[in-house]
Coordinates of C-alpha atoms in Angstrom, one line a residue:
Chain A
X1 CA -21.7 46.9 -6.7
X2 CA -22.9 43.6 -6.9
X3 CA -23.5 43.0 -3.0
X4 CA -24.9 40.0 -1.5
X5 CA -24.9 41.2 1.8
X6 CA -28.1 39.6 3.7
X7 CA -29.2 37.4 0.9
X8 CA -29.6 33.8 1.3
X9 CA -29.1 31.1 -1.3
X10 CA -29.2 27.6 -2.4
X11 CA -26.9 26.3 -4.7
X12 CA -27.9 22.2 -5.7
X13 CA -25.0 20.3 -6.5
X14 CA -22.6 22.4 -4.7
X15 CA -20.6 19.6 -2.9
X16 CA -17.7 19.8 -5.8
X17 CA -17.1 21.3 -9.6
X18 CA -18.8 24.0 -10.4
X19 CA -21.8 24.0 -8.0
X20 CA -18.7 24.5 -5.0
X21 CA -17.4 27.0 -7.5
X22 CA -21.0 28.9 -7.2
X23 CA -21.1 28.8 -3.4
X24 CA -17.9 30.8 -3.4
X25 CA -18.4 33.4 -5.4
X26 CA -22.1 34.0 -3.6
X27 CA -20.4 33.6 0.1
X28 CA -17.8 36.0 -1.3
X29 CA -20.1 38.9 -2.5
X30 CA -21.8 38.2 1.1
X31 CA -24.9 35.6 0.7
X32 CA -24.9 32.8 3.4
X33 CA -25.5 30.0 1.4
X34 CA -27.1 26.3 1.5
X35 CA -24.5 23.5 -0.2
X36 CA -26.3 20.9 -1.7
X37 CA -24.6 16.9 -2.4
X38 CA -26.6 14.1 -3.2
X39 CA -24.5 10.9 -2.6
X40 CA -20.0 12.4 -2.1
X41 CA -20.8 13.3 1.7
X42 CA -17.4 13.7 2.4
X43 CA -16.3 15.7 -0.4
X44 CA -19.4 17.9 0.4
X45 CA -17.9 18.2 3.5
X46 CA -14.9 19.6 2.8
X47 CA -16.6 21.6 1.1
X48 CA -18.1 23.3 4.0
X49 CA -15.0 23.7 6.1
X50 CA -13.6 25.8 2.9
X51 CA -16.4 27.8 3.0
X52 CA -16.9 28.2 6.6
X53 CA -13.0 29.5 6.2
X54 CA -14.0 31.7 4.1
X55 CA -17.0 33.3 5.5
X56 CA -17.6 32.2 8.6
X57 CA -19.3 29.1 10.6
X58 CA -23.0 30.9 9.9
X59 CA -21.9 31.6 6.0
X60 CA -22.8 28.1 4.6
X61 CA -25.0 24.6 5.5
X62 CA -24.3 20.9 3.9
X63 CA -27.7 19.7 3.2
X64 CA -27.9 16.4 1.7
X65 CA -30.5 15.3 -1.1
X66 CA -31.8 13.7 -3.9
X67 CA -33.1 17.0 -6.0
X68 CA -35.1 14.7 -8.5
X69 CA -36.9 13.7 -5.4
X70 CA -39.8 16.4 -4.6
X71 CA -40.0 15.6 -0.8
X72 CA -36.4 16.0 -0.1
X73 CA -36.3 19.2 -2.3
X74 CA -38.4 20.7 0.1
X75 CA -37.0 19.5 2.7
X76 CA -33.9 21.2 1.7
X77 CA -35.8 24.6 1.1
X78 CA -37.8 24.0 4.1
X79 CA -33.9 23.5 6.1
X80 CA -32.8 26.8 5.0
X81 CA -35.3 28.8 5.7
X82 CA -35.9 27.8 9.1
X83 CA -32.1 28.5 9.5
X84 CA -31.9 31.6 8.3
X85 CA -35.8 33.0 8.1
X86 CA -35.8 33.3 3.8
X87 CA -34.3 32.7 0.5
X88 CA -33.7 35.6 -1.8
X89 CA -31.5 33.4 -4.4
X90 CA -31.5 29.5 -6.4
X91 CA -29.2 28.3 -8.2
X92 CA -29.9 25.2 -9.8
X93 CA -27.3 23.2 -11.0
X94 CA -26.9 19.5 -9.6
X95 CA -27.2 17.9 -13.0
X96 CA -26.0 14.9 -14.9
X97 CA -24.5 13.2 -17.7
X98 CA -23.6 9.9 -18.8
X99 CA -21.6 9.6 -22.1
X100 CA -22.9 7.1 -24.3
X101 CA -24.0 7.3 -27.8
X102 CA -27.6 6.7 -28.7
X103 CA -27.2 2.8 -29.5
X104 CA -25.4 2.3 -25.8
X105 CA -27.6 4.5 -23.4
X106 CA -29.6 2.2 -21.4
X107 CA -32.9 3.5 -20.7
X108 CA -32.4 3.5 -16.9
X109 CA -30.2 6.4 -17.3
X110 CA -32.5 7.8 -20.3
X111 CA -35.2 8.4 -17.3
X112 CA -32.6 9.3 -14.7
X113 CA -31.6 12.2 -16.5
X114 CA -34.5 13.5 -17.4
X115 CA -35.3 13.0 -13.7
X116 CA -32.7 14.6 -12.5
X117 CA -31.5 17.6 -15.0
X118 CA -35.5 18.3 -15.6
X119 CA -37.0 16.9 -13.2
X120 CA -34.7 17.7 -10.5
X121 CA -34.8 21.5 -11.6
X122 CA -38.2 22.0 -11.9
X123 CA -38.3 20.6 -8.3
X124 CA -36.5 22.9 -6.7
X125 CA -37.9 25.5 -8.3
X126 CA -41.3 25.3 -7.2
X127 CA -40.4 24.1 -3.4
X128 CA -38.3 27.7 -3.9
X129 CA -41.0 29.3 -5.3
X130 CA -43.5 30.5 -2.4
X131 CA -39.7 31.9 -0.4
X132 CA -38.7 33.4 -3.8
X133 CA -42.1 35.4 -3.8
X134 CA -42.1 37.0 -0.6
X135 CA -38.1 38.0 -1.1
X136 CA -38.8 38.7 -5.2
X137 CA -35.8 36.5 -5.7
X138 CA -34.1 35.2 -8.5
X139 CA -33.0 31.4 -9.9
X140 CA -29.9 31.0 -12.0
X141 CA -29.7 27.5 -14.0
X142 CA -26.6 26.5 -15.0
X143 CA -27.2 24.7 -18.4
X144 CA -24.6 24.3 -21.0
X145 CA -23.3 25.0 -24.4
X146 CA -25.1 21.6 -25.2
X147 CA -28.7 23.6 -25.1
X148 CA -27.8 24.5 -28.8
X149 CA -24.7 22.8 -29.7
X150 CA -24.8 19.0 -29.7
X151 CA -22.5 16.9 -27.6
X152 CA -21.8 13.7 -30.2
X153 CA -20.8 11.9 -27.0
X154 CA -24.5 11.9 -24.8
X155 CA -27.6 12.5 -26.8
X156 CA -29.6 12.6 -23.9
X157 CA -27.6 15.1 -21.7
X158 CA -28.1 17.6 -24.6
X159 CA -31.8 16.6 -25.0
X160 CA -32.3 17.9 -20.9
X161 CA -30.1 20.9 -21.8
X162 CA -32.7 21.6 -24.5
X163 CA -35.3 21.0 -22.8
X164 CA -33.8 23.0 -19.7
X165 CA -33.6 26.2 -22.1
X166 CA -37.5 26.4 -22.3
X167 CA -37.7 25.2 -18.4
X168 CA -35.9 28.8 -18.1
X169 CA -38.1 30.9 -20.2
X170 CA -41.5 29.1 -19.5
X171 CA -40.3 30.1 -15.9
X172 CA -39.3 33.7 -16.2
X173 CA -42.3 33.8 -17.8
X174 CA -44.9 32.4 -15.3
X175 CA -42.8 33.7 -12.3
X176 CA -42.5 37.2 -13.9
X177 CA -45.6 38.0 -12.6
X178 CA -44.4 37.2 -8.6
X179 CA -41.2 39.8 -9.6
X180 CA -39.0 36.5 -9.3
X181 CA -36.6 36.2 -12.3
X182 CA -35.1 33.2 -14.1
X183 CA -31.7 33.4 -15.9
X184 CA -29.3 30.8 -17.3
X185 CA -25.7 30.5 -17.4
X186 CA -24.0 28.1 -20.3
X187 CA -20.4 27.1 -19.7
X188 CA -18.3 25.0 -21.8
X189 CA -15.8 22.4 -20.4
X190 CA -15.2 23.2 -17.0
X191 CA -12.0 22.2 -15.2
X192 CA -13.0 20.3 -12.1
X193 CA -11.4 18.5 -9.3
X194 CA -13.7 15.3 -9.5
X195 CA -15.6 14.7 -12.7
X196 CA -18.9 13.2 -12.6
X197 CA -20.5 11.0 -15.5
X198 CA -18.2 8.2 -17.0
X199 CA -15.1 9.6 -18.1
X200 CA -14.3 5.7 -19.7
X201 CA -16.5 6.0 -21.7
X202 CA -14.8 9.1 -23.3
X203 CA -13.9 7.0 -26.2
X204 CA -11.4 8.4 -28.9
X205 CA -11.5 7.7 -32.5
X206 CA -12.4 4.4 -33.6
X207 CA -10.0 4.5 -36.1
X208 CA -7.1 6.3 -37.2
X209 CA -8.9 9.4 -39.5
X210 CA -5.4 11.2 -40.1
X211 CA -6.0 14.4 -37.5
X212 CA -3.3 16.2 -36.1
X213 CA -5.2 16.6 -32.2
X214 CA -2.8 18.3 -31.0
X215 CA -3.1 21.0 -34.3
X216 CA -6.3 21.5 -33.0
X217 CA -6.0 22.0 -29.8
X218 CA -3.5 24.6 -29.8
X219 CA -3.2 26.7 -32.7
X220 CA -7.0 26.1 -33.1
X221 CA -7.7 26.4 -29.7
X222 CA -11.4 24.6 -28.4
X223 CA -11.5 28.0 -26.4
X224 CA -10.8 31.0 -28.7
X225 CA -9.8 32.9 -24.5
X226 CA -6.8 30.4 -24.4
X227 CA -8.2 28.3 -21.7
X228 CA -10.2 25.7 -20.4
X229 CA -13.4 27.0 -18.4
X230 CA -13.7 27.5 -14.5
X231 CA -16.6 26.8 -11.8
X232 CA -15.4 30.7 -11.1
X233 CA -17.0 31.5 -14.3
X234 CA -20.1 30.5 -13.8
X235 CA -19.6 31.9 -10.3
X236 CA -19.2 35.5 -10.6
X237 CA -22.3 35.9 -13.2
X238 CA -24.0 34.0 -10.6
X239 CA -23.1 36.7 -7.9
X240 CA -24.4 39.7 -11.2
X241 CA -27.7 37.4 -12.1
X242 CA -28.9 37.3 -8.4
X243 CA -27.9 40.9 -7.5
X244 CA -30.3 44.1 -7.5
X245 CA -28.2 45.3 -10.5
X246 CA -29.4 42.7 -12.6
X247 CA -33.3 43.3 -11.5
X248 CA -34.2 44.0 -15.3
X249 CA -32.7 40.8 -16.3
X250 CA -34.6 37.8 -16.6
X251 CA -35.1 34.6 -19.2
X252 CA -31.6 34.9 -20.5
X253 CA -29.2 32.7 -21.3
X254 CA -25.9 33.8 -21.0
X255 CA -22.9 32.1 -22.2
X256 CA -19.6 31.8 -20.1
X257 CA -17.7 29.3 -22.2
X258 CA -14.0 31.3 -23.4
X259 CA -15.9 31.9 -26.9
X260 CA -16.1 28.1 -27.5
X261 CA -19.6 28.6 -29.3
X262 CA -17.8 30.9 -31.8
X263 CA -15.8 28.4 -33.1
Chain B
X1 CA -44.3 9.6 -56.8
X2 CA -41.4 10.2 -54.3
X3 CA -42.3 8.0 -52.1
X4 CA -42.9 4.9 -54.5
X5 CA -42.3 1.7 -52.8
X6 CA -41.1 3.3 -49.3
X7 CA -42.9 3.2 -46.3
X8 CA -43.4 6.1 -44.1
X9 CA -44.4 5.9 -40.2
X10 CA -46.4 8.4 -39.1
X11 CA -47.1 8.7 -35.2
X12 CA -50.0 10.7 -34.0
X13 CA -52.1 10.5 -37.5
X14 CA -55.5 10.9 -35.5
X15 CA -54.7 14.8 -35.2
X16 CA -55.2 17.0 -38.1
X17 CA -51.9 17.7 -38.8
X18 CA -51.5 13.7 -38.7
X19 CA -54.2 12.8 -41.0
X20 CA -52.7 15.7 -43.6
X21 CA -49.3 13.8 -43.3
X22 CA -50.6 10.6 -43.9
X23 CA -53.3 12.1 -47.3
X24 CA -49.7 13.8 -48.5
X25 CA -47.4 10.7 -48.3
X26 CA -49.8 8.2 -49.6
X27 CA -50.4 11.0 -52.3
X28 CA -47.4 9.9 -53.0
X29 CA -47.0 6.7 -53.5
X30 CA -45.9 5.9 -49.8
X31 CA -47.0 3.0 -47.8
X32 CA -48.6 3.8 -44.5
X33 CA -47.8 3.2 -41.0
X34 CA -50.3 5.4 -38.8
X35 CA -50.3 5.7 -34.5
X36 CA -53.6 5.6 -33.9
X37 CA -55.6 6.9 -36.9
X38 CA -59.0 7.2 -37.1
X39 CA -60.7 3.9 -39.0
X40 CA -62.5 6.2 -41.2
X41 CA -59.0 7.5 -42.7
X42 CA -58.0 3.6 -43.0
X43 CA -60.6 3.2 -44.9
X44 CA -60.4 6.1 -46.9
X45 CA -56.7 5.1 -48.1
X46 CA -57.3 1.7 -48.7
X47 CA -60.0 2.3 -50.8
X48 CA -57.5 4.5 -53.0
X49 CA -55.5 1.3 -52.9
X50 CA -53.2 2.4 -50.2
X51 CA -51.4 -0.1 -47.8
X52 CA -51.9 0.9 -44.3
X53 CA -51.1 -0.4 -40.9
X54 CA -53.0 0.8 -38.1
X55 CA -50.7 0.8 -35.0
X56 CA -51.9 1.6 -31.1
X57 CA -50.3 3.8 -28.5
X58 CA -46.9 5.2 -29.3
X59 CA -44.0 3.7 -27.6
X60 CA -42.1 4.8 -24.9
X61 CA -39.7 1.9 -23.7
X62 CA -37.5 0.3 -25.8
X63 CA -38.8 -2.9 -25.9
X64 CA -41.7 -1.1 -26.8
X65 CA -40.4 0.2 -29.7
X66 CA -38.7 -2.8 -30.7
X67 CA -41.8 -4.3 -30.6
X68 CA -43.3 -2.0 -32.6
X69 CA -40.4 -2.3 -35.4
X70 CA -41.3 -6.0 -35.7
X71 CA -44.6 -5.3 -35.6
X72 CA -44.7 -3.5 -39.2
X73 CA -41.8 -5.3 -40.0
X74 CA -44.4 -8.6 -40.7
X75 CA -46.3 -6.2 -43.0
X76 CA -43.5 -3.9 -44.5
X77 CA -39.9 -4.5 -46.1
X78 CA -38.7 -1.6 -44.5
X79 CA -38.9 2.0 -42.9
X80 CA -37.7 4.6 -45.4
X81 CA -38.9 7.8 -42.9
X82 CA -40.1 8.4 -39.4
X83 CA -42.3 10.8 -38.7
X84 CA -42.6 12.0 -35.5
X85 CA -45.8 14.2 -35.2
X86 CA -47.2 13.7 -31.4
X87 CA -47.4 17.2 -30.3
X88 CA -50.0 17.1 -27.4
X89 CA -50.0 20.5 -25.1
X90 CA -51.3 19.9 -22.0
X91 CA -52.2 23.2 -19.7
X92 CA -50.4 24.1 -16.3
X93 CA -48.4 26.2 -14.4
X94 CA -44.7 25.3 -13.2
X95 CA -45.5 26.3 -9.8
X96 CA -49.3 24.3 -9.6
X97 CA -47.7 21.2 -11.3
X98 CA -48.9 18.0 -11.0
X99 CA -46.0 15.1 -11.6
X100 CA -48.1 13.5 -13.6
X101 CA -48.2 16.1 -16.1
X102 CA -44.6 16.2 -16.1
X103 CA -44.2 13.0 -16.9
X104 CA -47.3 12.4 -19.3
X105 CA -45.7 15.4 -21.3
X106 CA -42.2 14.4 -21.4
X107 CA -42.9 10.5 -22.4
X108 CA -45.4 11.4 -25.0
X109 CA -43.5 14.1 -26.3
X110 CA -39.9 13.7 -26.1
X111 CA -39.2 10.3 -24.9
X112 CA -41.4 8.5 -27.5
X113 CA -38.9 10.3 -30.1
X114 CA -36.4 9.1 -28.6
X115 CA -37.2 5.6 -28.2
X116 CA -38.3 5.7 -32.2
X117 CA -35.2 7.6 -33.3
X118 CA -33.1 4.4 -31.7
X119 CA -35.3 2.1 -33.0
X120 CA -36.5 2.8 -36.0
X121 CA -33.0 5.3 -36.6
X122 CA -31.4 2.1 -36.1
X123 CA -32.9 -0.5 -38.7
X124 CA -32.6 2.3 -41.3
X125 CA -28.8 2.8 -40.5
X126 CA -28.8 -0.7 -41.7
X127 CA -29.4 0.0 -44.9
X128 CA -27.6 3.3 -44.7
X129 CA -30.4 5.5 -46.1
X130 CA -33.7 6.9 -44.2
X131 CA -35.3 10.0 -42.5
X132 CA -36.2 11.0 -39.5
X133 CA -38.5 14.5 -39.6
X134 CA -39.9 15.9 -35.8
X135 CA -43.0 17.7 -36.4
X136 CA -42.3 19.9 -33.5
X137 CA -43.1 23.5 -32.8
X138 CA -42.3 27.7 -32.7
X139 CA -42.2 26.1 -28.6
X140 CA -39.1 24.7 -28.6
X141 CA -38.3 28.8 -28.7
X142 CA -40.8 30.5 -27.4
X143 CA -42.3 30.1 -24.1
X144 CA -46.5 29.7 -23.8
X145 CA -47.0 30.5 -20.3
X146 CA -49.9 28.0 -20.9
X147 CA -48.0 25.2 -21.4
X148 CA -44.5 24.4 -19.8
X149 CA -43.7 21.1 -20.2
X150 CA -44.8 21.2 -24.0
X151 CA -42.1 23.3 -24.5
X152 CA -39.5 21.8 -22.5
X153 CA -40.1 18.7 -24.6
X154 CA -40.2 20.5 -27.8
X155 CA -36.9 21.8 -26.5
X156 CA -35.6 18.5 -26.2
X157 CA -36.6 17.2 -29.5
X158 CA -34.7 20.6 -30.7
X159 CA -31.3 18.9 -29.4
X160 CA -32.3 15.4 -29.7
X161 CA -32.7 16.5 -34.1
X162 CA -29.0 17.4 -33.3
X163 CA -27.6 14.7 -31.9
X164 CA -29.2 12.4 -34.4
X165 CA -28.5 14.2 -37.4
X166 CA -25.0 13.8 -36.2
X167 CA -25.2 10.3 -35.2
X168 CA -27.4 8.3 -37.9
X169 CA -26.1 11.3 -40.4
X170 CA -22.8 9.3 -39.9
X171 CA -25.1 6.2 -41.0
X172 CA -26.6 7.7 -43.8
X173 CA -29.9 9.2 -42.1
X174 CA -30.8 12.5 -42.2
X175 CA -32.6 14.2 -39.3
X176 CA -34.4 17.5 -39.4
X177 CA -37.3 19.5 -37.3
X178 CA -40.5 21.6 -38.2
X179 CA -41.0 24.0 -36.1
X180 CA -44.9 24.0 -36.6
X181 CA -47.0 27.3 -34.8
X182 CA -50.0 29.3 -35.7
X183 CA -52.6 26.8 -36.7
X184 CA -56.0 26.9 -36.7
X185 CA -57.0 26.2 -32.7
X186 CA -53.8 27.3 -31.8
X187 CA -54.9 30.3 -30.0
X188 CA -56.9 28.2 -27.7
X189 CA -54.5 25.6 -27.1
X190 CA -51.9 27.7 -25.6
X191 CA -54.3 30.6 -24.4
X192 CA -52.5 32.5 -21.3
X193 CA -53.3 34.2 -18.6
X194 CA -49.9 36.5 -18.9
X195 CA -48.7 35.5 -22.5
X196 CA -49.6 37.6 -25.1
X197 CA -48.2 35.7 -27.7
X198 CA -51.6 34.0 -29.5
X199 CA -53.6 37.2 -28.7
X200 CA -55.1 38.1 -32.1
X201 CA -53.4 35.5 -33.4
X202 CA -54.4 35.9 -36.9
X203 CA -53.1 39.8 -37.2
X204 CA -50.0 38.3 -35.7
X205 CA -49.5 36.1 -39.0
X206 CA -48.5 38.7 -41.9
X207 CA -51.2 36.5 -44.5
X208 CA -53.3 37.1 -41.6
X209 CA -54.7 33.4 -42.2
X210 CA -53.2 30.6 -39.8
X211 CA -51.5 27.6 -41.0
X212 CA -53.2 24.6 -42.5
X213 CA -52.6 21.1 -41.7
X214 CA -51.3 20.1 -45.6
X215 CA -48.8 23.0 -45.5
X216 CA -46.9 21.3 -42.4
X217 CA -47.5 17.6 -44.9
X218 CA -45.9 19.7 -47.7
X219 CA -42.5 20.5 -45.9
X220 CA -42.6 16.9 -44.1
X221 CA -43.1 15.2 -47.7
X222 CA -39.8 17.4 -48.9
X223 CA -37.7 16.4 -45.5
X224 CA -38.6 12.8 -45.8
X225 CA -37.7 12.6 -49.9
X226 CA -34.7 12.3 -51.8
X227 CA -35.3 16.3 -52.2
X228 CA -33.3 17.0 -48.6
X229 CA -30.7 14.8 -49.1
X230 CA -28.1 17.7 -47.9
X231 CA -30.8 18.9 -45.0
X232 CA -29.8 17.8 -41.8
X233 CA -30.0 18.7 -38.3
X234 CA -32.5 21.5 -39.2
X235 CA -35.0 23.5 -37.7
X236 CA -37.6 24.8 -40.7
X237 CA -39.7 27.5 -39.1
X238 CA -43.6 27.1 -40.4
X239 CA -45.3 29.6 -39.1
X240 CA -46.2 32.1 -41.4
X241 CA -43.9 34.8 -40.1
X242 CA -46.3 34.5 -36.3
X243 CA -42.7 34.5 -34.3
X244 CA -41.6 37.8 -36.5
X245 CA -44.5 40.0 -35.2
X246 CA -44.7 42.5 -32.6
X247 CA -46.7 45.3 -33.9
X248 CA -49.9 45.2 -35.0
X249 CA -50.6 47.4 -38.8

């Protein structure tokens, strides 16, 4: 069940975090698989060697590129398919955020985002798209929680998350008619080894508004499941979204967050 | 007159939904700033004794919209509301995309709001009180298959009503969405080769009528008064029950 045998994926923003996370589950159900980083080469790198590890030096490439830019999207698709003759599976996930509230975010990073979590996406999916017909592939995004529930810490990264959810169903829509399907995954927090975004500007509460934190954060757990999330998560419903067991499955959003939206 | 004294910025009021916004509010009592309305409604309001400002283009830097704050600030106290009301659907597929559809969609759509919410969320925070209503659309749910990047806007405005009403609802603002859908022309605008959501669009509405501009003004005019003081962060559906259908009796 749930075989990946043969298949050949891309998985953006697979250098660290979640995106790495991704890679591994797909490599481990049997995919060969093209890692993705767009500026931590030697993370990225790394990277690789685990993965080569654990599936051998043909399981997995390091390409790196800019995903909000269309030429070196394609360039990436273009890469892996002339290293391995198709693409059966994308995963889109190289995304970002910034952390600021609405009176702080500059506008550089208003356009940058959109650039990147929309932009970048929509990207990939179309350089994808013409390899994706011919296999009658799939594309997982990852989104987020943030598609529905707002962050209160970056306006904008919830606005592309949003705007990513009908990105997904205008796609599955459209691409429906190739036999190409379009899912999305929505984690929580996700424990990572090297956080992106601005972690400084995290800011706690301004002022001292009585709250027992620590109340809330264990008896009332964030995560009803008792923990934070993993990239593994995301991973395995990555491995059931792109797999012929899932070929009735497309334009949904699935959550993989430890029940954090129930709370 | 709920809107006595206040002044009310309406973008887009050259569509039809616009123009019905800006009869509605100045119905009453409110004092008019209009994106690009057509001289003859000018006209027509100022003749009822209306106070209007005509305004061109609708921002999408920042300095643009700071610009445009000043700009009505020389005629106007104040902003009591925002309205937010460009909804332009331009047609394309995902996979035939031009860039510059992308991006004429996004700015217009979703980046415009957000360069208003700052601005114009902003100078109402100063006074702790204001509204900010998104005349958005069913879209921001539903896919058209016509019309991607109309709807990944609209789903953007959908999260950027959330973060605001959090945010500025802190301030004193409140912040909600109309999720507009079956009006007259609709079935054209987001006509689809493989959608079959606006086929026989009118059976698809239980009234089996579409919606008319002034019933979109009607729910904006209760979001932007006093009346929605506890509203915020809300999506109103205003469709006529469209999105419920899928049999046809």
């Amino acid at each position: 069940m749930f075989d990946l045998t043969g298949k050949i994926a891309i998985v953006t923003g697979s250098g660290k975090g979640i995106g790495k996370g991704i890679a591994r589950c797909l490599i481990k159900a049997g995919a060969k698989v093209c890692l993705n980083c767009v500026s931590n080469r030697a993370i990225a790198e790394e990277t690789l060697k685990e993965m080569h590890a654990l599936g051998g030096e043909d399981c997995a490439i390091l390409v790196q590129a800019d995903v909000s830019d269309y030429a070196q999207a394609e360039n990436m698709v273009k890469t892996t398919v002339e290293k391995w003759g198709k693409l059966d599976i994308l995963v889109n996930n190289a995304a970002l955020q910034k952390n600021m509230d609405f009176d702080e975010f500059p506008e550089e990073f208003y356009d940058l985002l959109i650039n990147t979590n929309l932009g970048g996406y929509t990207n990939m999916m179309r350089a994808c798209l013409p390899y994706l017909k011919e296999t009658k592939g799939s594309i997982t995004m990852i989104s987020s929680v943030h598609g529905k529930r707002p962050t209160d810490f970056d306006p904008v990264y919830a606005i592309t998350k949003g705007g990513m959810h009908m990105l997904m169903r205008e796609a599955a829509i459209e691409f429906a008619n190739y036999g190409v399907r379009v899912n999305m995954i929505l984690p929580a927090g996700v424990k990572i080894e090297f956080k992106s975004g601005n972690p400084a500007s995290f800011k706690g509460p301004e002022k001292d508004l009585g709250i027992d934190h620590k109340l809330l954060f264990t008896k009332y757990h964030t995560y009803p499941l008792g923990r934070t999330g993993l990239p593994d998560d995301s991973g395995y419903l990555c491995v059931y979204l792109a797999s012929q067991e899932a070929e009735h499955i497309t334009g949904a959003a699935i959550r993989a967050d430890g029940g954090s939206m129930l709370k | 007159m709920r809107f006595s004294g206040k002044t009310v910025y309406i973008t887009e009021a050259g569509s039809a939904v616009g123009e019905a916004l800006a009869r509605r509010f100045a119905d009453e009592g409110a004092g008019l700033v209009l994106g690009d309305a057509c001289p003859c409604l000018v006209k027509e309001l100022e003749e009822k004794g209306v106070k209007v400002l005509n305004v061109h283009g609708s921002p999408v830097h920042y300095e643009e919209a700071e610009a445009r704050l000043q700009e009505i600030l020389k005629a106007f106290d104040r902003v009591d509301a925002l309205v937010f009301n460009n909804n332009k659907a331009i047609k394309t597929s995902i996979e035939d995309l031009d860039r510059a559809v992308f991006d004429e969609q996004m700015n217009y759509n979703l980046k415009s709001a957000f360069v208003l919410t700052r601005t114009i969320g902003g100078h109402m925070a100063t006074f702790g009180n204001g509204k900010l209503v998104f005349v958005s659309s069913i879209h921001d749910d539903k896919p058209t298959g016509s019309t991607p990047f109309y709807s990944v806007a609209k789903g953007g405005i959908t999260m950027l009503n959330k973060e605001a009403a959090l945010f500025y609802g802190r301030k004193g603002l409140q912040s909600n969405v109309i999720e507009m859908g079956a009006l007259e022309g609709d079935d054209e605008t987001f006509k689809s080769e493989f959608a079959g959501q606006y086929v026989y669009m009118n059976y698809r509405i239980p009234r089996k009528e579409p919606g008319k501009p002034e019933e979109i003004a009607g729910i904006a005019a209760f979001l932007a008064s006093e009346d929605a003081n506890f509203v915020n962060g809300a999506s109103i559906r205003a469709d006529g029950g469209f999105m419920l259908h899928y049999r046809f009796r």
